[in-house]
Each structure stands twice: as structure tokens, then as C-alpha cells.
mmCIF file of C-alpha atoms and ligand atoms in Angstrom:
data_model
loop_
_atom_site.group_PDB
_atom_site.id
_atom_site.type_symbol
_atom_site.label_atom_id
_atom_site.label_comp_id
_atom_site.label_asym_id
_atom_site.label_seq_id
_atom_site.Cartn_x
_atom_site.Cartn_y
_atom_site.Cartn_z
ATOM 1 C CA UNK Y 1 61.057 35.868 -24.231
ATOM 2 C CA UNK Y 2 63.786 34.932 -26.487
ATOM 3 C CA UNK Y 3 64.967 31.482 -25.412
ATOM 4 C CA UNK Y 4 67.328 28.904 -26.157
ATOM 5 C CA UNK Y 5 66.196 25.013 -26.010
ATOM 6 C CA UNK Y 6 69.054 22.582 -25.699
ATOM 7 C CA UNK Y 7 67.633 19.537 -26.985
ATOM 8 C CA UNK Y 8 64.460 20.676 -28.716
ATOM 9 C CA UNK Y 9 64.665 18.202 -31.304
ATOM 10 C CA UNK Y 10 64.245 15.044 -28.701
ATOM 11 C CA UNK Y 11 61.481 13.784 -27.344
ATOM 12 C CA UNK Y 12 60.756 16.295 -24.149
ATOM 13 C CA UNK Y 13 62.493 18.964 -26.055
ATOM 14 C CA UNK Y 14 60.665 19.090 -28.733
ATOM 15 C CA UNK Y 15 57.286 18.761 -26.603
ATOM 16 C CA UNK Y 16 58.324 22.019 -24.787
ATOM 17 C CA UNK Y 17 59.525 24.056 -27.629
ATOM 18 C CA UNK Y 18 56.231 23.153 -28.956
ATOM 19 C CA UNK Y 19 54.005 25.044 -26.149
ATOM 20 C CA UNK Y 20 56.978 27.615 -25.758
ATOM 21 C CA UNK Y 21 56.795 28.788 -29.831
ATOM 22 C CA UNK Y 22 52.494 28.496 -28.755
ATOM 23 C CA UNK Y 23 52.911 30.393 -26.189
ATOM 24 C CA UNK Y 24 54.288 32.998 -28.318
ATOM 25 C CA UNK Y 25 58.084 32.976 -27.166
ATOM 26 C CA UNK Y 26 60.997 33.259 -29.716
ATOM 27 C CA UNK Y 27 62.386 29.882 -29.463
ATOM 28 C CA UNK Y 28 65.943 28.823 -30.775
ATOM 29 C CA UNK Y 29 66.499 24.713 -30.711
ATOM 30 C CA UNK Y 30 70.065 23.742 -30.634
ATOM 31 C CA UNK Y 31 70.803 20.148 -31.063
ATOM 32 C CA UNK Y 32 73.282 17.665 -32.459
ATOM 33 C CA UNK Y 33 70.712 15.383 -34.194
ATOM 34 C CA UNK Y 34 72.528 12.552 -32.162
ATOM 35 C CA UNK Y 35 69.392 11.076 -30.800
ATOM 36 C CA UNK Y 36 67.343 14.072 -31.796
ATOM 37 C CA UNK Y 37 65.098 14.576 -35.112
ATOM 38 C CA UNK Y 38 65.163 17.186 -37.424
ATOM 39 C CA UNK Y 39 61.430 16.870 -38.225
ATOM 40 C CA UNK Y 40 60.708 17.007 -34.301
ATOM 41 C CA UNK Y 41 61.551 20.981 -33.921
ATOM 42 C CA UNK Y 42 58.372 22.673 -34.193
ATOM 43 C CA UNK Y 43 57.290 24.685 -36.902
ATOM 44 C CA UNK Y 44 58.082 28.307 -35.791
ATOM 45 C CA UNK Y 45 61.357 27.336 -33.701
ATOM 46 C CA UNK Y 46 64.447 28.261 -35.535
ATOM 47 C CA UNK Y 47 67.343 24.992 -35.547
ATOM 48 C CA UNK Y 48 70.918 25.408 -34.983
ATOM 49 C CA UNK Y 49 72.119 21.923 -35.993
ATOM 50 C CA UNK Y 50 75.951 21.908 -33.785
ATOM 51 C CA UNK Y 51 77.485 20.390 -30.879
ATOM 52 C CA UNK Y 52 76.295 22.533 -27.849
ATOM 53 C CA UNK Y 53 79.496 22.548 -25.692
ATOM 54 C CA UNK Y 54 81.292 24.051 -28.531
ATOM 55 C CA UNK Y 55 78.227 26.266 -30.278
ATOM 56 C CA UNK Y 56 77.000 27.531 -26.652
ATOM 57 C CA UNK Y 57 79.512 30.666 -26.515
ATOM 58 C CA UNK Y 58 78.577 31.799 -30.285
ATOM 59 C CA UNK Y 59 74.990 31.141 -29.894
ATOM 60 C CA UNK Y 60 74.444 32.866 -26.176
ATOM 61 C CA UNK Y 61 76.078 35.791 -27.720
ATOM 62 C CA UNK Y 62 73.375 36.789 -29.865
ATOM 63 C CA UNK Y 63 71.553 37.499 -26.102
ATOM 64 C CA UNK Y 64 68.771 35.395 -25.223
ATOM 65 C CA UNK Y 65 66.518 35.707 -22.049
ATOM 66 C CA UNK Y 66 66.539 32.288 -20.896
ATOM 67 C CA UNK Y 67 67.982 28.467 -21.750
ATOM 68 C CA UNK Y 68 66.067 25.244 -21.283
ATOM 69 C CA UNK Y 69 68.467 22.239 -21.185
ATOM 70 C CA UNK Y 70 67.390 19.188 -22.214
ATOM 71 C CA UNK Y 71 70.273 17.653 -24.176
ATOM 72 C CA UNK Y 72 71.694 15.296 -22.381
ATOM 73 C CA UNK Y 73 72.718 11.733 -22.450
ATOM 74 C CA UNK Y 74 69.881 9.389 -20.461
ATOM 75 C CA UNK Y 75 69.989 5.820 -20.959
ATOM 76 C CA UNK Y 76 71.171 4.315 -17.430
ATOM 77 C CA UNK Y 77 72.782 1.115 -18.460
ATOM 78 C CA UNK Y 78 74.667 2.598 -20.552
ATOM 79 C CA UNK Y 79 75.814 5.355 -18.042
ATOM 80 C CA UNK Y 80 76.990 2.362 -16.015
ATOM 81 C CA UNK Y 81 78.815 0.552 -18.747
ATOM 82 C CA UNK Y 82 80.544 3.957 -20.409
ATOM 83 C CA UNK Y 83 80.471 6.649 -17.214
ATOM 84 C CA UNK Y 84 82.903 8.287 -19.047
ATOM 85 C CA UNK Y 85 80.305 9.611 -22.115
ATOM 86 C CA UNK Y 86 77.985 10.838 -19.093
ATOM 87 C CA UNK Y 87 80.807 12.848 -16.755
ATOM 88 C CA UNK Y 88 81.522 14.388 -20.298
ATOM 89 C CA UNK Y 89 78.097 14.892 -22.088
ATOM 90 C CA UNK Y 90 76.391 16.050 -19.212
ATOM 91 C CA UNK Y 91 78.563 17.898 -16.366
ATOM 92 C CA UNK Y 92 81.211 18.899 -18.638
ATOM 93 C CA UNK Y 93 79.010 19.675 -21.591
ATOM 94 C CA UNK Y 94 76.659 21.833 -19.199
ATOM 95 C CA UNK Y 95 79.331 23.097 -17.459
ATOM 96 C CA UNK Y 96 80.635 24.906 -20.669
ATOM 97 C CA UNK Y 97 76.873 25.954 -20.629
ATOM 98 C CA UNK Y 98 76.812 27.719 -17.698
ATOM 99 C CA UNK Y 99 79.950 29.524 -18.130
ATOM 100 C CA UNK Y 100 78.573 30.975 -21.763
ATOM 101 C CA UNK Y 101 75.992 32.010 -19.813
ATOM 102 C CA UNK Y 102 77.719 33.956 -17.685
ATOM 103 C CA UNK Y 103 79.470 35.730 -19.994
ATOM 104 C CA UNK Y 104 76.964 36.625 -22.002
ATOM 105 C CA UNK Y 105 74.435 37.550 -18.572
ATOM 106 C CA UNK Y 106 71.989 34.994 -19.930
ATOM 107 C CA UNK Y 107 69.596 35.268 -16.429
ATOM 108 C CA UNK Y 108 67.566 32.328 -16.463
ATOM 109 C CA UNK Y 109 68.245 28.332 -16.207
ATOM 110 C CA UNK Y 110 65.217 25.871 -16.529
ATOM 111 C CA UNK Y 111 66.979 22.273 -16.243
ATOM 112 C CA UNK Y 112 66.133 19.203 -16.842
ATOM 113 C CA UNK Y 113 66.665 16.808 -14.056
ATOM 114 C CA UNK Y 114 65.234 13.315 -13.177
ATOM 115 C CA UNK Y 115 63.638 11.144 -9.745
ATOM 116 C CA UNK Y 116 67.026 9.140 -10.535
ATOM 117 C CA UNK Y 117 69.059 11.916 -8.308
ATOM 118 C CA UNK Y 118 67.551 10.367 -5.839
ATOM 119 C CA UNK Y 119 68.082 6.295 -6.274
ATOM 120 C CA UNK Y 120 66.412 4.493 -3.641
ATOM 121 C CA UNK Y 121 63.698 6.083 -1.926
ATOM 122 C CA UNK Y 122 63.885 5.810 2.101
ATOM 123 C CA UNK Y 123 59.796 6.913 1.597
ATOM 124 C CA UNK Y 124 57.372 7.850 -0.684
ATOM 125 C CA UNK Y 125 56.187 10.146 -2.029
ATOM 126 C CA UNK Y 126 59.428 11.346 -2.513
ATOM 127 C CA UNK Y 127 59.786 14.934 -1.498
ATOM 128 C CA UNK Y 128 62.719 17.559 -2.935
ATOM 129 C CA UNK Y 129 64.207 17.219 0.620
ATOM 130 C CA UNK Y 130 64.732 13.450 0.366
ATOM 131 C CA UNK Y 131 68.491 12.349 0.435
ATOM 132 C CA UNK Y 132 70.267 12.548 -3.046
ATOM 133 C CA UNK Y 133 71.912 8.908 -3.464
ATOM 134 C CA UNK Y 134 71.968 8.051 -7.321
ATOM 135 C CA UNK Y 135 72.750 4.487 -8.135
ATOM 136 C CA UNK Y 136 73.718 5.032 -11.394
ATOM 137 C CA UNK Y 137 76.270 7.507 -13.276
ATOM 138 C CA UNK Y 138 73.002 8.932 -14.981
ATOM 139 C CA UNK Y 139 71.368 10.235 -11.682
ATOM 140 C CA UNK Y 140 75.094 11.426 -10.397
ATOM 141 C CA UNK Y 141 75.442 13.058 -13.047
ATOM 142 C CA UNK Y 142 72.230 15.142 -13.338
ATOM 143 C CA UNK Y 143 72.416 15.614 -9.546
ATOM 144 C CA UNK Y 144 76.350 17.207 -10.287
ATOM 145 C CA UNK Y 145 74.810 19.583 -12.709
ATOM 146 C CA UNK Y 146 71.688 20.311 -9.699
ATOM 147 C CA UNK Y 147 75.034 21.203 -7.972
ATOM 148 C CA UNK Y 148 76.481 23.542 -10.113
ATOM 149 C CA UNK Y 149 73.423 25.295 -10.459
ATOM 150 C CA UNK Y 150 72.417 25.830 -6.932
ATOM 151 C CA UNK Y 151 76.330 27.360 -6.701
ATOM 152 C CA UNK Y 152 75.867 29.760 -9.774
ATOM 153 C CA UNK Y 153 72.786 31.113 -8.190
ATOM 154 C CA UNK Y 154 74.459 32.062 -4.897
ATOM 155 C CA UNK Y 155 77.258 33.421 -6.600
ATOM 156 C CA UNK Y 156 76.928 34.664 -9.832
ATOM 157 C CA UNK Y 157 72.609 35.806 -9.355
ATOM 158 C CA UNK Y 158 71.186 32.874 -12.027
ATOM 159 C CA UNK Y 159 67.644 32.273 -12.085
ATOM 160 C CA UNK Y 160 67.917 28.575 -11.805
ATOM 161 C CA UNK Y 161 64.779 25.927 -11.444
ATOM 162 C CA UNK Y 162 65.989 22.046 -11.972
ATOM 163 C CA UNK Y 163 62.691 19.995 -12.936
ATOM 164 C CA UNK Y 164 63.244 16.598 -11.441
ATOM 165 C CA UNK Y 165 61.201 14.068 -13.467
ATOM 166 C CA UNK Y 166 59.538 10.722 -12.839
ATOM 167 C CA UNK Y 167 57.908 8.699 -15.915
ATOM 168 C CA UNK Y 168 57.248 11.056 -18.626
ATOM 169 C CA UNK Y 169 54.924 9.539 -21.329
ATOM 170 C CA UNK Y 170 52.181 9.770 -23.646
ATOM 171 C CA UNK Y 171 52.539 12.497 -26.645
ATOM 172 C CA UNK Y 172 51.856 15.690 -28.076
ATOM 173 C CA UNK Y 173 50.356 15.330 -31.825
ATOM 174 C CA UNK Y 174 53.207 14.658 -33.670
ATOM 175 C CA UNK Y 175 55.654 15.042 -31.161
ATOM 176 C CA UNK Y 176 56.638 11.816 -29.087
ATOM 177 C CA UNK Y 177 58.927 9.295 -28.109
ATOM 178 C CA UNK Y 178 60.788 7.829 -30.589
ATOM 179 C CA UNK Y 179 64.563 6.330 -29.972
ATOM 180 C CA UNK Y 180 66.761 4.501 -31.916
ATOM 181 C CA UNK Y 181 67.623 2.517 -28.488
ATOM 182 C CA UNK Y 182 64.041 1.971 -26.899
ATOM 183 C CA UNK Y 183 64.180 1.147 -22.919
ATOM 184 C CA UNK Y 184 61.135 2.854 -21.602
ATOM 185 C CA UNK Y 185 58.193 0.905 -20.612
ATOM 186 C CA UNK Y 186 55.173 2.108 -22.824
ATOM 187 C CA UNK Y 187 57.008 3.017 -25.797
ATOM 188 C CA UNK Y 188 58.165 -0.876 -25.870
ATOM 189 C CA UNK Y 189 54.523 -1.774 -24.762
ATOM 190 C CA UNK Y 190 53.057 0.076 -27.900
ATOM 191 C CA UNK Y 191 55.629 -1.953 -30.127
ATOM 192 C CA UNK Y 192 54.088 -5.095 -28.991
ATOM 193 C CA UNK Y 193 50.706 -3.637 -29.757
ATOM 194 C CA UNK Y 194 51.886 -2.448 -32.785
ATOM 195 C CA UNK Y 195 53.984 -5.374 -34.773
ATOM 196 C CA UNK Y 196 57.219 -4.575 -34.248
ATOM 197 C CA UNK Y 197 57.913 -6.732 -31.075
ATOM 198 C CA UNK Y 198 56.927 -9.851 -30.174
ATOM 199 C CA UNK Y 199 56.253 -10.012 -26.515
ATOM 200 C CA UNK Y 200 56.875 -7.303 -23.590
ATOM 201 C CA UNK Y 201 59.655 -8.518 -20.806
ATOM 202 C CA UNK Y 202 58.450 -7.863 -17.286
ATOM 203 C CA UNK Y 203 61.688 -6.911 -15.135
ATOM 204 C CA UNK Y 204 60.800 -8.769 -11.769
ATOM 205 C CA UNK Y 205 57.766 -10.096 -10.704
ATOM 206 C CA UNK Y 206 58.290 -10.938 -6.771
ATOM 207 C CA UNK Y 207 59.015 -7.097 -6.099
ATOM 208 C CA UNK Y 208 57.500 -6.140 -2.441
ATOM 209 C CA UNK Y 209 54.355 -4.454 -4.705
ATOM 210 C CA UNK Y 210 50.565 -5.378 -4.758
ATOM 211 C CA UNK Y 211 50.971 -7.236 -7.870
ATOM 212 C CA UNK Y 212 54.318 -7.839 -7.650
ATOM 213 C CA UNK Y 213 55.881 -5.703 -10.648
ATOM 214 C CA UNK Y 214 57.240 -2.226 -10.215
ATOM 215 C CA UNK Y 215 55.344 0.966 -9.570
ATOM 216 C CA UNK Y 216 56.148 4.539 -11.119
ATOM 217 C CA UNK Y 217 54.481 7.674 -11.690
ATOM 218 C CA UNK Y 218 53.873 8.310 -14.874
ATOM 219 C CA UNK Y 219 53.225 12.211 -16.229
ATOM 220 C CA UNK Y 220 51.880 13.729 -19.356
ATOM 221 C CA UNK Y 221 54.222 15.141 -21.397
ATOM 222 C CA UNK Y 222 51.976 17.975 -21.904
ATOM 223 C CA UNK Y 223 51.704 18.219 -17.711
ATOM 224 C CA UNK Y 224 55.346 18.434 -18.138
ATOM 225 C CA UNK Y 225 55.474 21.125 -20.634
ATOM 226 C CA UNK Y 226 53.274 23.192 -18.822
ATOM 227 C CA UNK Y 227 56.049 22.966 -15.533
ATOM 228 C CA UNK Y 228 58.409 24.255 -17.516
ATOM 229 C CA UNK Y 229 56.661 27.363 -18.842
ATOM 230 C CA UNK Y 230 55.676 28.288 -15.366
ATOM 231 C CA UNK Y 231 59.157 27.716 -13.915
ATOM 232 C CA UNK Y 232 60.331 30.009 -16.163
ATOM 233 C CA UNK Y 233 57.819 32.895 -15.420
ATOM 234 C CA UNK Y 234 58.962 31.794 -11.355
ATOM 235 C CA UNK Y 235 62.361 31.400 -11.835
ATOM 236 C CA UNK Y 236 63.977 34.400 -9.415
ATOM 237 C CA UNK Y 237 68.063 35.873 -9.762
ATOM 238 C CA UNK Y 238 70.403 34.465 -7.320
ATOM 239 C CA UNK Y 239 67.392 31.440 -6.232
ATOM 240 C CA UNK Y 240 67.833 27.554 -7.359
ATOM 241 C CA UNK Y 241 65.054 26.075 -7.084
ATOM 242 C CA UNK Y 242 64.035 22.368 -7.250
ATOM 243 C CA UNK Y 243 61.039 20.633 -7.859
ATOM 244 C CA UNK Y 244 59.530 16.727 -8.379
ATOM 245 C CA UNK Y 245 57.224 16.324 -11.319
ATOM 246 C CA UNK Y 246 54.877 13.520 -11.394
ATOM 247 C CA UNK Y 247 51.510 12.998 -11.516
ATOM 248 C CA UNK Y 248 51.377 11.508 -7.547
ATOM 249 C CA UNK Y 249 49.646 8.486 -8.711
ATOM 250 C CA UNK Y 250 51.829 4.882 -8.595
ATOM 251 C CA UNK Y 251 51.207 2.223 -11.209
ATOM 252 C CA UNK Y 252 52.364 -1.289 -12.172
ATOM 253 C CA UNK Y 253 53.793 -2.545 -14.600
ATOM 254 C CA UNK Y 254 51.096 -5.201 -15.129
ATOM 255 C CA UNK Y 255 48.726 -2.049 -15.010
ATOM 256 C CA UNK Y 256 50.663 -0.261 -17.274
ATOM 257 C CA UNK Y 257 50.179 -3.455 -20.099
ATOM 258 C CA UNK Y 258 46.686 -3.654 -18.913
ATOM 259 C CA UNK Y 259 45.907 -0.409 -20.028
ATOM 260 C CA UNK Y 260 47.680 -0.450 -23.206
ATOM 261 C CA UNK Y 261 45.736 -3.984 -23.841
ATOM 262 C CA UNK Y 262 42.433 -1.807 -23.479
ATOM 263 C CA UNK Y 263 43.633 1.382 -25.628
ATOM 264 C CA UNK Y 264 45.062 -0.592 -28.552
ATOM 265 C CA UNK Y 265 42.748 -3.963 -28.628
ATOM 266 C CA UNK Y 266 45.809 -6.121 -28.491
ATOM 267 C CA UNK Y 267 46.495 -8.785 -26.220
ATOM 268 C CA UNK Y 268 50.298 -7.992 -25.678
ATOM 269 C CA UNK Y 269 51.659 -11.034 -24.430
ATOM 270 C CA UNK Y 270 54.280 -10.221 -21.692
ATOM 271 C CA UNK Y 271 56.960 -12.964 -20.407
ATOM 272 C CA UNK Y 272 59.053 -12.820 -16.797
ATOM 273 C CA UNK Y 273 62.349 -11.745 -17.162
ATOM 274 C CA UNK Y 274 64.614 -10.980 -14.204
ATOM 275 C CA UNK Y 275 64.993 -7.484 -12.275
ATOM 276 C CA UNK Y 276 66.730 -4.698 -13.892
ATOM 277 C CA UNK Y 277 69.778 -3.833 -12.002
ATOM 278 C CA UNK Y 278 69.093 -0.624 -10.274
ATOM 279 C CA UNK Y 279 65.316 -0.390 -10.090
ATOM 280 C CA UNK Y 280 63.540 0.737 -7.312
ATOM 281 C CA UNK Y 281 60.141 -1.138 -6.185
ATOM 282 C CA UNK Y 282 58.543 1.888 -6.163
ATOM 283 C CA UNK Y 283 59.049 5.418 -7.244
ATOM 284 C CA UNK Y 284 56.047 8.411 -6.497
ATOM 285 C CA UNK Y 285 57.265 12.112 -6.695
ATOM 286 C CA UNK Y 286 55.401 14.556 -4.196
ATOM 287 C CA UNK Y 287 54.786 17.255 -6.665
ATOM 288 C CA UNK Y 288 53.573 19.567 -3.737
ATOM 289 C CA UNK Y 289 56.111 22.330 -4.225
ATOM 290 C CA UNK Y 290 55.854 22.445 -8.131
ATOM 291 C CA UNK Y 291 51.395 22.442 -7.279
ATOM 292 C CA UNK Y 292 51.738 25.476 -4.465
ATOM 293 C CA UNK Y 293 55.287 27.457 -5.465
ATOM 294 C CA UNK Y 294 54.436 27.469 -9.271
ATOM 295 C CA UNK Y 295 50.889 27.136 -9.444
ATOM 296 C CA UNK Y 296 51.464 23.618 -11.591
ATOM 297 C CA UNK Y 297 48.451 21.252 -11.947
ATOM 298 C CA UNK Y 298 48.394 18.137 -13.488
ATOM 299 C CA UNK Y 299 45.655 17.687 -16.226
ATOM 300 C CA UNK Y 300 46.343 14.849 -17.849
ATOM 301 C CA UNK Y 301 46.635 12.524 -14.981
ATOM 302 C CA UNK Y 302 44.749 9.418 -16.106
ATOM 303 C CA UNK Y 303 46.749 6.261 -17.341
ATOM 304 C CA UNK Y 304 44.465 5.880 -20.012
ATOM 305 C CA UNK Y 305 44.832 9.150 -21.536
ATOM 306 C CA UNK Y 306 48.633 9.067 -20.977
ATOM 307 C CA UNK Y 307 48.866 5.711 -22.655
ATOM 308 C CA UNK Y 308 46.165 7.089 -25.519
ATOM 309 C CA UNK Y 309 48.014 9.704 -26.765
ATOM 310 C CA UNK Y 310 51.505 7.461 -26.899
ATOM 311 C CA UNK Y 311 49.316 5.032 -28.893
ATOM 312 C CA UNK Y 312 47.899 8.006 -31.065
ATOM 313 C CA UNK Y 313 51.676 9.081 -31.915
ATOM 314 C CA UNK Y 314 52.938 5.174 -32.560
ATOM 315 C CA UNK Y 315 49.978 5.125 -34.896
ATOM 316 C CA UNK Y 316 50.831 8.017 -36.998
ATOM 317 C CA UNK Y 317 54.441 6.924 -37.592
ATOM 318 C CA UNK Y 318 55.626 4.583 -40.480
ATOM 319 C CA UNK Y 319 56.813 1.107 -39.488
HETATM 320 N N1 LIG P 1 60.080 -2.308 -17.450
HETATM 321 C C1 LIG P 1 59.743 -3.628 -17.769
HETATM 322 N N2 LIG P 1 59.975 -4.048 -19.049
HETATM 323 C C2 LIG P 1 60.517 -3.243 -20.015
HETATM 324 C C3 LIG P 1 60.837 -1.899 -19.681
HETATM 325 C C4 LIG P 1 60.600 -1.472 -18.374
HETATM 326 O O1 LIG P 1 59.270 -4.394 -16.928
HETATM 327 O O2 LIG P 1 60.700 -3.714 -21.158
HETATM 328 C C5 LIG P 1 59.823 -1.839 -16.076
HETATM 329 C C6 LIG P 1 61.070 -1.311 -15.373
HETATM 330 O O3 LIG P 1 61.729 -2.361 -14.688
HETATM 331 C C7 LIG P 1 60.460 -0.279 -14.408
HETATM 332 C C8 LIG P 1 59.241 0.233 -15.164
HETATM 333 O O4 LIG P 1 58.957 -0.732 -16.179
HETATM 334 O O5 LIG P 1 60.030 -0.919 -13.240
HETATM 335 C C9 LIG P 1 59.468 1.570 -15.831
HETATM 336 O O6 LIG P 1 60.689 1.490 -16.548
HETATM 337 P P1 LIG P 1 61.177 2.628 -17.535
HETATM 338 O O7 LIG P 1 62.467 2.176 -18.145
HETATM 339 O O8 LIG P 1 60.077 3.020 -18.443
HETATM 340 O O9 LIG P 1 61.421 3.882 -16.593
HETATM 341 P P2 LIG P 1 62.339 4.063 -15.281
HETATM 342 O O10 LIG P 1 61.413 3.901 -14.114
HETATM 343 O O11 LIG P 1 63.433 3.062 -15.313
HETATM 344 O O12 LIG P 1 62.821 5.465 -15.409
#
């Protein structure tokens, strides 16, 4: 297929325009290089460097069989401090998206969503069905777009899937995690373990948890990839459909540091800092829908393979 990837040069982007351009799909990454890399779109993917609310008319009219949307803005405190950026980098930006689309009878939508549509979880696993109540303008604002979707289906006969992720870690080769602003758990974990910080904070230590810190599923990357090519292949005109991706599989925080204490050999010294405002205890997708609608199975499910290949990529970068 000839496909569009918003957001191919960041860090889930890039991953999937890797196994789409393997895969043998004609792959087109348009990006702004905001928090992106040029050196992250795969070799074989073909880079329009521009600002995709104004570049998605021109682009979508050379015709393309599909979009994957990744750009987005993602960092939740700052969603909370500046709502503003995330009303107009995410709804508006995909909203202008959605309506090149339809002009140009672009037939397929593979989004990227997040577990944060759902803020706190009444159970887990957390099932597609559970109540959407972000607590943060990050989640509302991926759950607006989840919206939009599900109405351009009914009306206008998309092909819409919105892939609603928990913890996405580890690497592919040379393609990772790397952002200028670094708030996710195991990429700060592996800076420890590598030099460049001193200690890792623990946000909260009396949470209602066996150990006390927070649990989250974390999935592969690669696991994720994978979702992504199959939702395509599933995705069905005038149908939005919605599924979790995680691996099923809850783990600490302290787990988390123990494992990257047994990948890299360091002893990562972690101090107790206060909760994070917002956090859930504990967050667990039930992937059941992605494993029996698309046929979606989780290889790389192991913490210490997860962690491995994140230490792998921090490795092969300069300081
Ligand atoms: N966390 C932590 N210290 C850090 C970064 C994260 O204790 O320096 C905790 C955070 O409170 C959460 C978990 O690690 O419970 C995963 O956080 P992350 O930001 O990676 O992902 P989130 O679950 O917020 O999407």
C-alpha cells in the first residue's frame, strides 16, 4: 500500500515505518522535526520535512491508500500547564487531517491513541468498554480525536482503527526513544545506568501496590508495530474500531529498576520523591480484542527483553 506516516521520524513512528517499508509498503514520513529526528526515518521511507496541518491537503493529493498518525504532542504535564498547544496540535491539527482526507478519498485511518483516554481505571484490566474520563488535556485530547473518528466512519465510510497504548518501551536496532524532554520511566532508568543521571526519582512509594510503587504494562515496541500493520490489513469502510495494546502483564516501578540493575550491571540508586499528579496506582490494558479481532500476539512480552533492547539502543548512541 502506499501510506502516509505522520510522525515517522519520532520514536513509535519511526519504529512502524520501519516494519511498514519491511513489509514492503511505500511509505511517505511527514514530520516537523519538532521532537522528531531526521536520522530516525528509515532507510527506504521517503521524508517530507513540513508542518502537517498545513502540508496534509498537498501531500494527500498525490493519493495514498492509508495514513498512520502519530504526530502529536504527548507530554502530560505539559498538556496541563499549556492545554492550549494540545486542543491545537492534536484535535485541530488532526482535524485538518481528516478533512484532507476526505477530499482526497484517502480510505483508511490507523491512529494513535493512549490508556490515558481512560484516566482512572474503575477495574483492571482495562477493557475498550471502560468509561473514557481523562485527567489530563493529553488523554482529552486523544479521546476528542477517538471522537471524530468514530463520526467520520459513520458518515463519511473511513476505515478507522484508534490503537490505545499503555507503556511502550524497549527498541528496534537503531530506532528508539530518544527526547529532548525525557519523562518516561526506563528511558530515565537507562540514564542512570548509563552516566548521564545521577539517581532515578521514585514518584510515590505508599501507593495501594504490592511493593508500594506504581504498576503499568509495559509493550514492545516491536509488539506494537506489529498492531499496527494488522489493523491496517483489518481496518473496514464506514467501521471505527478501538483497541488496548499492552502486553497484560503489570509491573513496578521498583521491578522496573530491578530489571534494568540486572541488564546493565549498575546499581542505579533510586531516591523517594512524591506522587506525580495524575498517576494511576495501576494501569493493565486487556488486549483481548486486538489478540481475537486482529489476530495480534504479543512476542516480546518479557521485562527483561523489553528493558534489553532499550539498553541495547542507549548503548549505541553518543553521550
Ligand atoms: N516514574 C517514576 N520516576 C520517573 C518516571 C516515572 O517513578 O522518573 C513512574 C511514574 O510515576 C509511573 C511509572 O513510573 O508510575 C511509569 O511512568 P511513565 O512516565 O514512564 O509512563 P506513564 O505511565 O505515566 O504513561
Amino acid at each position: 500500500m502506499k501510506l502516509l506516516v505522520t510522525g515517522g521520524a519520532g520514536y513509535v513512528g519511526s519504529v512502524c515505518a520501519a516494519h511498514l517499508v519491511d513489509a514492503g509498503h511505500d511509505v511517505t514520513v511527514l514530520d516537523d522535526l519538532s521532537t522528531g529526528h531526521k536520522d530516525a526515518v528509515p532507510d527506504g521511507a521517503h521524508l517530507v520535512h513540513a508542518d502537517l496541518a498545513e502540508a496534509a491537503e498537498e501531500v494527500l493529493a498525490e493519493g495514498f491508500d492509508g495514513v498512520l498518525h502519530f504526530a502529536a504532542k504527548s507530554l502530560v504535564g505539559e498538556s496541563v500547564a499549556r492545554p492550549e498547544l494540545y486542543w491545537a496540535g492534536n484535535v485541530v491539527t488532526t482535524f485538518r487531517l481528516l478533512e484532507a482526507m476526505r477530499k482526497h478519498g484517502t480510505p483508511r485511518l490507523v491512529f494513535s491513541s493512549t490508556a490515558a483516554t481512560y484516566g482512572e481505571p474503575e477495574r483492571v484490566p482495562i477493557p475498550e468498554d471502560a468509561p473514557t474520563r481523562p485527567t489530563n488535556p493529553y488523554g482529552a485530547s486523544k479521546l476528542a480525536i477517538d471522537l471524530a473518528m468514530t463520526s467520520y466512519a459513520a458518515a463519511h465510510g473511513l476505515a478507522a482503527v484508534s490503537l490505545r497504548y499503555f507503556n511502550v518501551a524497549g527498541a528496534h536496532g537503531r530506532f528508539g526513544e530518544r527526547h529532548t524532554v525525557e519523562t518516561h520511566l526506563i528511558p530515565i532508568v537507562l540514564q542512570v545506568a548509563s552516566g548521564t543521571r545521577e539517581a532515578v526519582q521514585v514518584y510515590g512509594d505508599d501507593w495501594p501496590t504490592p511493593d508500594g510503587t506504581c504498576v503499568r504494562d509495559y509493550i514492545h515496541v516491536d509488539d506494537l508495530a506489529d498492531a499496527h500493520l494488522l489493523a491496517l490489513q483489518h481496518a473496514e469502510p464506514g467501521k471505527h474500531a478501538i483497541y488496548n495494546l499492552g502486553s497484560g502483564t503489570g509491573f513496578s516501578v521498583r521491578q522496573v529498576i530491578e530489571a534494568c540493575r540486572e541488564v546493565t550491571g549498575h546499581p542505579i540508586p533510586m531516591t523517594a520523591a512524591p506522587r506525580r499528579a495524575g498517576d494511576p496506582a495501576v494501569l493493565i490494558a486487556s488486549s483481548e480484542a486486538a489478540r481475537t479481532e486482529l489476530g495480534w500476539q504479543p512476542h516480546r512480552t518479557d521485562l527483561t527483553t523489553i528493558v534489553r533492547d532499550a539498553w541495547e539502543f542507549t548503548r549505541s548512541r553518543p553521550a
